[in-house]
Coordinates of C-alpha atoms in Angstrom, one line a residue:
Chain A
M105 CA -85.4 142.6 -87.7
N106 CA -83.7 139.6 -86.1
K107 CA -80.2 138.5 -86.9
D108 CA -81.4 135.6 -89.0
S109 CA -83.2 137.8 -91.5
E110 CA -80.3 140.2 -92.0
P111 CA -78.9 140.0 -95.6
T112 CA -75.5 138.5 -96.5
L113 CA -73.3 141.4 -97.3
P114 CA -71.4 141.4 -100.6
S115 CA -67.7 141.7 -100.1
F116 CA -65.9 144.8 -101.3
Y117 CA -62.9 144.4 -99.1
L118 CA -59.7 145.3 -101.0
A119 CA -56.4 143.8 -99.8
D120 CA -54.5 146.4 -101.8
P121 CA -56.6 149.6 -102.2
L122 CA -53.4 151.5 -103.1
G123 CA -53.3 149.7 -106.5
Y124 CA -57.1 150.0 -107.1
D125 CA -57.9 152.2 -110.1
G126 CA -61.3 153.6 -109.1
I127 CA -63.0 154.5 -105.9
A128 CA -62.9 152.3 -102.8
L129 CA -64.6 152.9 -99.5
Q130 CA -63.1 150.6 -96.9
G131 CA -64.7 150.2 -93.5
V132 CA -66.2 153.8 -93.4
T133 CA -68.1 154.7 -90.3
K134 CA -69.9 158.0 -89.7
S135 CA -72.6 158.9 -87.2
F136 CA -74.6 162.0 -86.5
Q137 CA -75.8 162.7 -83.0
G138 CA -75.0 159.1 -81.9
R139 CA -76.8 157.5 -84.9
A140 CA -74.6 155.5 -87.2
V141 CA -75.4 156.5 -90.8
L142 CA -72.5 154.7 -92.4
D143 CA -71.6 151.6 -90.4
D144 CA -68.3 149.9 -91.4
L145 CA -69.2 150.4 -95.1
Y146 CA -67.3 148.7 -97.8
F147 CA -67.8 149.5 -101.5
T148 CA -65.9 149.8 -104.7
I149 CA -66.6 151.6 -108.0
E150 CA -64.6 150.7 -111.1
K151 CA -63.4 153.2 -113.6
G152 CA -65.8 153.9 -116.4
E153 CA -68.9 152.4 -114.9
T154 CA -72.1 154.0 -113.8
V155 CA -73.1 152.9 -110.4
V156 CA -76.5 153.8 -109.0
V157 CA -76.9 153.7 -105.2
I158 CA -80.4 153.2 -104.1
G159 CA -81.9 153.1 -100.6
R160 CA -84.5 154.7 -98.4
S161 CA -84.4 158.3 -97.5
G162 CA -82.0 159.0 -94.6
E163 CA -80.0 155.8 -95.2
G164 CA -76.8 157.8 -95.8
K165 CA -76.6 157.8 -99.6
S166 CA -75.7 161.5 -99.9
V167 CA -73.4 161.1 -96.8
M168 CA -71.6 158.3 -98.7
L169 CA -71.2 160.5 -101.8
K170 CA -69.8 163.4 -99.7
H171 CA -67.3 161.2 -98.0
I172 CA -65.8 160.3 -101.4
V173 CA -64.7 163.9 -102.0
R174 CA -64.2 164.6 -98.3
L175 CA -67.0 167.1 -97.9
L176 CA -67.6 165.0 -94.8
E177 CA -64.9 163.1 -92.8
P178 CA -65.4 159.6 -91.6
E179 CA -64.9 158.6 -87.9
S180 CA -63.1 155.6 -89.1
G181 CA -62.2 153.8 -92.3
Q182 CA -60.5 154.9 -95.5
I183 CA -61.6 156.3 -98.9
W184 CA -59.4 155.7 -101.8
V185 CA -59.6 157.4 -105.2
D186 CA -57.2 156.2 -107.9
G187 CA -55.0 154.7 -105.2
I188 CA -54.9 157.9 -103.2
E189 CA -56.2 157.9 -99.7
V190 CA -58.5 160.9 -99.6
N191 CA -58.3 161.5 -95.8
S192 CA -54.5 161.7 -95.7
L193 CA -54.4 164.6 -98.1
G194 CA -53.5 168.2 -97.1
K195 CA -55.7 171.0 -98.3
T196 CA -53.8 171.7 -101.5
E197 CA -53.7 168.1 -102.5
L198 CA -57.4 167.7 -101.7
F199 CA -58.3 170.5 -104.0
E200 CA -56.1 169.0 -106.7
L201 CA -57.9 165.7 -106.3
R202 CA -61.3 167.4 -106.4
K203 CA -60.5 168.7 -109.8
R204 CA -61.0 165.1 -111.0
F205 CA -64.6 165.3 -109.8
G206 CA -67.8 167.1 -110.8
M207 CA -70.8 167.0 -108.6
L208 CA -74.5 167.7 -109.2
F209 CA -76.1 168.6 -105.9
Q210 CA -79.7 167.7 -105.0
M211 CA -80.9 171.3 -105.2
A212 CA -78.3 172.2 -107.9
A213 CA -76.5 174.5 -105.3
L214 CA -75.9 177.2 -107.9
F215 CA -74.3 180.4 -106.6
D216 CA -77.3 182.6 -106.4
S217 CA -75.4 185.9 -106.6
M218 CA -73.8 185.0 -109.9
T219 CA -75.2 184.6 -113.4
I220 CA -75.4 181.1 -115.0
C221 CA -72.3 181.8 -117.1
E222 CA -70.4 182.9 -114.0
N223 CA -71.5 179.8 -112.2
V224 CA -70.1 177.6 -114.9
S225 CA -67.0 179.7 -115.4
L226 CA -65.9 180.2 -111.8
G227 CA -64.0 177.0 -111.4
L228 CA -62.2 177.6 -114.7
I229 CA -61.3 181.2 -113.7
E230 CA -59.8 180.1 -110.5
N231 CA -58.1 176.9 -111.6
S232 CA -57.6 176.6 -115.4
G233 CA -55.2 179.3 -116.5
L234 CA -57.3 179.7 -119.6
S235 CA -57.9 183.1 -121.2
E236 CA -61.2 185.0 -120.5
S237 CA -62.5 184.2 -124.0
E238 CA -61.5 180.5 -123.8
I239 CA -63.3 180.3 -120.5
R240 CA -66.4 181.9 -121.9
D241 CA -66.3 179.5 -124.9
R242 CA -65.9 176.5 -122.6
A243 CA -68.8 177.6 -120.4
C244 CA -71.1 178.2 -123.4
A245 CA -70.1 174.8 -124.8
C246 CA -71.0 173.1 -121.5
L247 CA -74.3 174.9 -121.3
R248 CA -75.1 173.9 -124.9
M249 CA -74.1 170.3 -124.0
V250 CA -76.8 170.2 -121.4
G251 CA -79.3 171.9 -123.7
L252 CA -79.3 175.4 -122.2
V253 CA -79.1 178.3 -124.6
D254 CA -79.5 182.0 -124.0
V255 CA -79.4 181.7 -120.3
E256 CA -75.8 182.8 -119.8
E257 CA -76.8 186.2 -118.3
M258 CA -79.7 184.9 -116.2
F259 CA -79.6 184.3 -112.5
P260 CA -80.4 181.0 -110.9
V261 CA -83.6 182.4 -109.4
E262 CA -84.9 183.0 -113.0
L263 CA -84.6 179.3 -114.0
S264 CA -87.0 176.4 -113.5
G265 CA -86.0 173.3 -111.4
G266 CA -85.0 171.3 -114.4
M267 CA -83.0 174.1 -115.9
K268 CA -81.2 174.6 -112.5
K269 CA -80.2 170.9 -112.5
R270 CA -78.9 171.2 -116.1
A271 CA -76.9 174.4 -115.2
G272 CA -75.5 172.5 -112.2
L273 CA -74.5 169.7 -114.5
A274 CA -72.9 172.2 -116.9
R275 CA -70.8 173.5 -113.9
A276 CA -69.9 169.9 -112.9
I277 CA -68.5 169.1 -116.3
A278 CA -66.8 172.4 -117.0
M279 CA -63.5 171.2 -115.5
Q280 CA -63.6 168.0 -117.6
P281 CA -63.7 165.6 -114.6
N282 CA -63.0 161.9 -114.6
Y283 CA -65.8 161.3 -112.1
I284 CA -69.3 162.8 -111.8
L285 CA -71.3 162.4 -108.6
Y286 CA -75.0 162.9 -108.9
D287 CA -77.0 163.5 -105.7
E288 CA -80.6 162.8 -106.5
P289 CA -80.5 164.2 -110.0
T290 CA -84.2 163.7 -110.7
T291 CA -85.7 164.5 -107.3
G292 CA -88.4 167.2 -107.5
L293 CA -88.7 167.1 -111.2
D294 CA -91.7 166.1 -113.3
P295 CA -91.4 162.7 -115.0
I296 CA -90.7 164.2 -118.4
T297 CA -88.0 166.5 -117.2
A298 CA -86.6 163.7 -115.0
D299 CA -86.3 161.5 -118.1
A300 CA -84.6 164.3 -120.0
I301 CA -82.1 164.5 -117.2
N302 CA -81.6 160.7 -117.4
D303 CA -80.9 161.1 -121.2
L304 CA -78.5 163.9 -120.4
I305 CA -76.6 161.7 -117.9
L306 CA -76.4 158.9 -120.6
K307 CA -75.2 161.4 -123.2
L308 CA -72.5 162.7 -120.9
Q309 CA -71.3 159.2 -120.1
A310 CA -71.1 158.4 -123.8
E311 CA -69.4 161.7 -124.8
L312 CA -67.1 162.3 -121.8
Q313 CA -66.4 158.6 -120.8
V314 CA -66.7 159.5 -117.2
T315 CA -67.2 157.3 -114.1
S316 CA -70.6 158.2 -112.6
I317 CA -72.0 157.5 -109.2
V318 CA -75.7 158.3 -108.9
V319 CA -77.6 158.4 -105.6
T320 CA -81.3 158.1 -106.1
H321 CA -84.5 156.4 -105.1
D322 CA -86.0 156.9 -108.5
M323 CA -86.0 153.3 -109.8
A324 CA -87.0 154.3 -113.4
S325 CA -83.9 156.5 -113.4
A326 CA -81.8 153.8 -111.9
F327 CA -82.8 151.2 -114.5
K328 CA -82.2 153.6 -117.3
I329 CA -78.7 154.9 -116.5
A330 CA -77.0 152.3 -114.3
D331 CA -74.4 149.7 -115.3
R332 CA -74.6 148.4 -111.7
I333 CA -77.1 149.1 -108.9
A334 CA -76.1 148.9 -105.2
M335 CA -78.4 149.1 -102.3
L336 CA -77.5 150.9 -99.0
H337 CA -79.3 149.9 -95.9
K338 CA -78.5 150.6 -92.3
G339 CA -75.2 152.1 -93.2
R340 CA -73.9 149.2 -95.4
I341 CA -74.1 148.1 -99.0
I342 CA -76.4 145.0 -98.7
Y343 CA -76.7 144.3 -102.4
A344 CA -74.9 145.2 -105.6
D345 CA -75.3 143.6 -109.1
R346 CA -75.4 144.4 -112.8
V347 CA -78.6 146.2 -113.7
D348 CA -79.8 143.2 -115.8
N349 CA -79.8 141.0 -112.8
V350 CA -81.5 143.4 -110.5
R351 CA -85.0 143.0 -111.9
Q352 CA -84.8 139.2 -111.4
S353 CA -83.1 139.5 -108.0
D354 CA -84.6 137.4 -105.2
N355 CA -83.1 139.7 -102.6
E356 CA -86.2 140.6 -100.6
Y357 CA -84.9 144.1 -99.7
V358 CA -84.3 144.9 -103.3
R359 CA -87.6 143.4 -104.4
Q360 CA -89.5 145.5 -101.8
F361 CA -87.7 148.7 -102.9
I362 CA -88.3 148.1 -106.6
A363 CA -92.0 147.3 -105.9
G364 CA -92.2 150.4 -103.7
S365 CA -94.1 148.3 -101.2
A366 CA -94.6 149.3 -97.5
Q367 CA -94.6 145.6 -96.6
G368 CA -91.2 143.8 -96.3
P369 CA -88.0 143.7 -94.5
L370 CA -87.2 147.4 -95.1
G371 CA -90.3 148.3 -93.1
A372 CA -92.5 151.4 -93.8
F373 CA -91.2 153.8 -91.2
Chain B
M104 CA -78.7 168.3 -60.7
T105 CA -77.6 165.8 -63.3
S106 CA -79.4 167.8 -66.0
L107 CA -77.9 171.0 -64.7
S108 CA -74.4 169.6 -64.8
L109 CA -75.1 168.2 -68.3
I110 CA -76.1 171.6 -69.5
V111 CA -73.1 173.3 -67.9
G112 CA -70.8 170.6 -69.2
R113 CA -72.2 170.8 -72.7
T114 CA -72.0 174.6 -72.7
V115 CA -68.3 174.5 -71.6
I116 CA -67.5 171.9 -74.3
D117 CA -69.3 174.0 -76.9
A118 CA -67.5 177.1 -75.9
V119 CA -64.1 175.5 -75.9
S120 CA -64.9 173.8 -79.2
N121 CA -66.1 177.0 -80.8
A122 CA -63.0 178.9 -79.5
G123 CA -60.8 176.2 -81.1
R124 CA -62.6 176.2 -84.4
G125 CA -62.7 180.0 -84.4
S126 CA -58.9 180.1 -83.9
I127 CA -58.4 177.7 -86.7
L128 CA -60.6 179.8 -89.0
L129 CA -58.7 183.0 -88.0
W130 CA -55.4 181.3 -88.7
E131 CA -56.6 180.0 -92.1
M132 CA -57.8 183.5 -93.0
I133 CA -54.4 185.0 -92.0
L134 CA -52.7 182.4 -94.1
Q135 CA -54.8 183.3 -97.1
T136 CA -54.0 187.1 -96.9
P137 CA -51.0 186.8 -99.3
A138 CA -53.7 186.1 -101.9
A139 CA -55.3 189.5 -101.2
W140 CA -53.9 191.1 -104.4
K141 CA -55.4 188.3 -106.5
M142 CA -58.7 188.7 -104.7
R143 CA -58.7 192.5 -104.9
R144 CA -61.9 192.7 -106.8
E145 CA -63.8 190.8 -104.1
I146 CA -62.0 192.8 -101.4
L147 CA -63.0 196.1 -103.0
E148 CA -66.5 194.9 -103.4
Q149 CA -66.6 194.1 -99.7
M150 CA -65.0 197.4 -98.8
H151 CA -67.8 199.1 -100.7
I152 CA -70.4 197.1 -98.7
V153 CA -68.6 197.8 -95.4
A154 CA -68.1 201.6 -95.9
L155 CA -70.6 203.0 -98.3
G156 CA -73.4 200.7 -97.0
S157 CA -72.8 201.8 -93.4
L158 CA -72.6 205.5 -94.2
P159 CA -76.3 206.5 -93.5
L160 CA -76.2 204.6 -90.2
I161 CA -72.9 206.1 -89.2
I162 CA -73.9 209.6 -90.0
T163 CA -77.1 209.4 -88.0
T164 CA -75.5 207.7 -85.1
S165 CA -72.5 210.1 -85.0
I166 CA -74.7 213.2 -85.1
F167 CA -76.6 212.1 -82.1
V168 CA -73.5 210.8 -80.2
G169 CA -71.8 214.2 -80.6
A170 CA -75.0 216.1 -79.6
V171 CA -75.8 214.0 -76.5
T172 CA -72.1 214.2 -75.4
A173 CA -72.2 218.0 -75.7
V174 CA -75.5 218.3 -73.7
Q175 CA -74.4 215.9 -71.0
A176 CA -70.9 217.4 -70.7
V177 CA -72.3 220.9 -70.3
Y178 CA -74.7 219.6 -67.6
Q179 CA -71.9 218.0 -65.6
M180 CA -69.4 220.8 -66.1
Q181 CA -71.4 223.9 -65.7
A182 CA -70.9 224.4 -62.0
Y183 CA -67.3 223.3 -61.7
V184 CA -65.3 223.4 -65.0
P185 CA -64.8 226.3 -67.4
M186 CA -66.7 225.9 -70.7
K187 CA -63.5 226.2 -72.7
F188 CA -62.8 222.6 -71.7
L189 CA -66.0 221.4 -73.4
G190 CA -64.2 220.8 -76.7
T191 CA -61.5 218.8 -74.8
V192 CA -64.1 216.6 -73.1
I193 CA -66.1 215.9 -76.3
S194 CA -63.0 215.2 -78.4
K195 CA -61.4 212.9 -75.9
S196 CA -64.7 211.0 -75.2
V197 CA -65.2 210.6 -79.0
F198 CA -61.7 209.7 -80.0
I199 CA -60.9 207.3 -77.2
E200 CA -64.2 205.5 -76.5
L201 CA -67.5 206.6 -78.1
G202 CA -66.2 206.8 -81.7
P203 CA -64.6 203.4 -82.0
V204 CA -67.0 201.5 -79.7
L205 CA -70.3 202.8 -80.9
T206 CA -69.2 202.7 -84.5
A207 CA -68.2 199.0 -84.0
L208 CA -71.5 198.2 -82.3
V209 CA -73.6 199.8 -84.9
V210 CA -71.6 198.7 -88.0
G211 CA -70.9 195.4 -86.4
G212 CA -74.6 194.6 -86.0
R213 CA -75.2 195.3 -89.6
L214 CA -72.2 193.5 -91.0
C215 CA -72.4 190.5 -88.7
A216 CA -76.0 189.9 -89.7
N217 CA -75.0 190.4 -93.3
Y218 CA -72.1 187.9 -93.3
A219 CA -73.8 185.3 -91.1
A220 CA -77.0 185.3 -93.1
E221 CA -75.3 185.3 -96.5
L222 CA -72.7 182.6 -95.7
G223 CA -75.2 180.7 -93.6
T224 CA -77.6 180.5 -96.5
M225 CA -74.8 179.4 -98.8
K226 CA -73.9 176.7 -96.3
V227 CA -77.5 175.3 -95.9
T228 CA -78.1 175.3 -99.7
E229 CA -74.8 173.5 -100.3
Q230 CA -73.3 176.4 -102.2
L231 CA -70.2 176.2 -100.0
D232 CA -69.9 172.5 -100.8
A233 CA -70.3 173.3 -104.5
M234 CA -67.5 175.8 -104.2
E235 CA -65.2 173.2 -102.6
M236 CA -66.1 170.9 -105.4
I237 CA -64.8 173.3 -108.1
A238 CA -61.6 173.4 -106.1
I239 CA -62.1 176.8 -104.6
D240 CA -61.4 177.3 -100.9
P241 CA -64.4 179.2 -99.3
V242 CA -62.0 180.6 -96.7
R243 CA -59.9 182.2 -99.5
Y244 CA -62.8 183.2 -101.8
L245 CA -65.4 184.3 -99.3
A246 CA -64.0 184.7 -95.8
M247 CA -60.6 186.4 -96.4
P248 CA -62.0 189.3 -98.5
R249 CA -64.6 190.0 -95.9
F250 CA -62.1 189.8 -93.1
V251 CA -59.5 192.1 -94.8
A252 CA -62.2 194.6 -96.0
T253 CA -63.7 194.9 -92.5
V254 CA -60.3 195.2 -90.7
L255 CA -59.2 197.9 -93.1
M256 CA -62.4 199.8 -93.4
L257 CA -63.5 200.0 -89.7
P258 CA -60.7 202.5 -88.8
V259 CA -61.6 204.6 -91.8
I260 CA -65.3 204.6 -90.9
T261 CA -64.3 205.4 -87.3
I262 CA -62.3 208.5 -88.4
F263 CA -65.4 209.6 -90.3
A264 CA -67.7 208.9 -87.3
D265 CA -65.3 210.8 -85.0
A266 CA -65.3 213.9 -87.3
I267 CA -69.1 213.9 -87.6
A268 CA -69.6 213.5 -83.8
I269 CA -67.2 216.3 -83.0
L270 CA -68.8 218.6 -85.6
S271 CA -72.2 217.7 -84.3
G272 CA -71.0 218.4 -80.7
F273 CA -69.6 221.7 -81.8
L274 CA -72.8 222.8 -83.6
I275 CA -75.0 221.9 -80.6
S276 CA -72.6 223.6 -78.2
V277 CA -72.5 226.8 -80.2
M278 CA -76.1 227.0 -81.3
T279 CA -77.9 225.8 -78.2
L280 CA -75.6 225.7 -75.2
D281 CA -74.2 229.2 -75.1
V282 CA -70.6 228.2 -75.8
T283 CA -68.5 230.3 -78.3
S284 CA -66.9 228.6 -81.3
S285 CA -63.5 230.0 -80.3
S286 CA -63.7 228.6 -76.8
F287 CA -64.8 225.2 -78.1
G288 CA -62.0 225.2 -80.7
E289 CA -59.4 226.2 -78.0
G290 CA -60.5 223.3 -75.8
L291 CA -60.3 220.9 -78.7
R292 CA -56.8 222.0 -79.7
M293 CA -55.3 222.5 -76.2
Y294 CA -55.2 218.8 -75.1
F295 CA -55.4 217.0 -78.4
K296 CA -53.1 214.0 -78.5
T297 CA -52.4 212.1 -81.7
S298 CA -51.8 209.0 -79.5
E299 CA -55.4 209.1 -78.3
L300 CA -56.8 209.3 -81.8
A301 CA -54.5 206.4 -82.7
S302 CA -55.6 204.4 -79.8
G303 CA -59.2 204.7 -81.0
L304 CA -58.2 203.6 -84.5
I305 CA -56.2 200.6 -83.1
K306 CA -59.3 199.6 -81.2
A307 CA -61.3 199.9 -84.5
F308 CA -58.9 197.7 -86.2
F309 CA -59.3 194.9 -83.7
F310 CA -63.1 195.5 -83.6
G311 CA -63.1 195.0 -87.4
G312 CA -61.5 191.6 -86.8
I313 CA -64.0 190.6 -84.2
I314 CA -67.0 191.7 -86.3
S315 CA -65.9 189.8 -89.4
M316 CA -64.8 186.7 -87.5
S317 CA -68.2 186.5 -85.7
G318 CA -70.2 186.8 -88.9
I319 CA -68.0 184.5 -90.9
F320 CA -67.7 181.9 -88.2
Y321 CA -71.4 181.7 -87.5
G322 CA -72.1 181.7 -91.2
F323 CA -69.7 178.9 -92.0
N324 CA -71.1 176.8 -89.1
T325 CA -74.8 177.2 -89.8
Q326 CA -76.8 174.1 -89.5
G327 CA -80.4 173.3 -90.5
G328 CA -82.6 175.4 -92.8
A329 CA -84.1 178.9 -92.4
E330 CA -84.3 178.5 -88.7
G331 CA -80.6 177.7 -88.6
V332 CA -79.7 180.8 -90.6
G333 CA -81.8 182.9 -88.2
R334 CA -80.0 181.3 -85.2
A335 CA -76.6 181.8 -86.8
T336 CA -77.4 185.5 -87.5
M337 CA -78.6 186.1 -84.0
G338 CA -75.6 184.3 -82.5
A339 CA -73.2 186.3 -84.7
V340 CA -74.6 189.7 -83.7
V341 CA -74.8 188.8 -80.0
S342 CA -71.2 187.4 -79.9
S343 CA -69.9 190.3 -81.8
C344 CA -71.4 192.9 -79.5
L345 CA -70.3 191.1 -76.4
S346 CA -66.8 190.5 -77.7
I347 CA -66.4 194.2 -78.7
L348 CA -67.3 195.3 -75.2
V349 CA -65.0 192.7 -73.5
A350 CA -62.1 193.5 -76.0
D351 CA -62.7 197.2 -75.4
Y352 CA -61.7 196.8 -71.7
F353 CA -58.5 194.8 -72.5
L354 CA -57.5 197.1 -75.3
A355 CA -58.1 200.2 -73.2
A356 CA -56.0 198.7 -70.4
V357 CA -53.1 197.9 -72.8
L358 CA -53.3 201.1 -74.9
F359 CA -53.6 203.5 -71.9
Q360 CA -50.6 201.8 -70.4
I361 CA -48.7 202.6 -73.6
I362 CA -50.0 206.2 -73.8
F363 CA -49.2 207.0 -70.2
D364 CA -45.7 205.5 -70.5

């Protein structure tokens, strides 16, 4: 791709990230084995919105998500959450900040030596100060919210892929977070289960009023749940717009991705 | 030549980097030990795995360690040393060296593989990330209980292994090597030093630290999928065995200096 055909980048530079109420990634760079996965990335997520980040596999979507909660550390740049610079925090403050987040992992990442109820309860046991019965009630309520009943004493290995994702979601909302991060929530699921997960995400947004960041390459899911869609390519956000505008976008990268075509500026391999 | 220097350079950098990260992990685990009372359930669970799980292995190993020590001691002593010293030779060999070192190598292999594979699988399936996301420090919740349990239980297992090895040596001596029980007992009592038994247990304490550190460190730093877990498990066992043998020399040098003084 020559320089002329490179897209014009939308600007997410913040002069005062300290006063920004939401999430801001400012000039974040991260590379693995010499390959830049995030390359001077700027992006902002406002409170209350649902942003879907799309992009090809290996473009760094999950890496971006993990930087927000410092599961990965950038080589340069800053990440701000509610005016707090995440990388400047000590361990205790970082864990306090993480209580504002819930995260659904790609493969659910349930603790396989624990029952589903223990999975959902663990964060509350360690952090909430609630009584045993209150914790159990909260865990059961979260499981009911994601449509799981009578699975409390089952182990993750006994659940289907869709049920595992829902259990992972129950664990993510148990601590009543302000932000929920979804890493490929519908990947590996059949279309009907995937749509049920989309409905669940919408339901949680409506009921819990959370800010959601969803990483996916499932466009059906993106169009259904997003307020705004952003596209990550070569380590940068090359496009971001309200979901209504995305279908009509004349951005050739976005058009190729939506069409799922092997021909276009994104290339096939 | 260039590729050789590259390999050597990379190996040195990796070794220094691992030593640094290992030291940080050890320091973090030590900092978390005040939370041991809160984590007592997990620690007891790990103690159960360390001690009871290792019992069949330790009993079998110790029986044969005692037996072979008796047979070889008799072979070496028969022409020069009175048989009443057989008990002395066996007990000193077992208390000072064979008990703690062989117990650490045998239990270490088992525990290191267990820790590295379990934590490594949690790492590659993002369970450690998930734990961090619910504001739980994996060092406090997973590493510290394993570290404390291993450090505390290895001396206990070593006492048990010492006892079985000496009993086994006694039975073999009396039943097959024409040594009387009173002469064996006399030799055992005559030159028994509590400081020698203690030195073996101090070694076991440090070996417990090495075993748990190796397993936890390799587990937490696992990369890749199933192959990565396999690599981490192998690395943990190898580094634990080598570190035990190296540490044994330095501990022996220091402890014997203290005993002789």
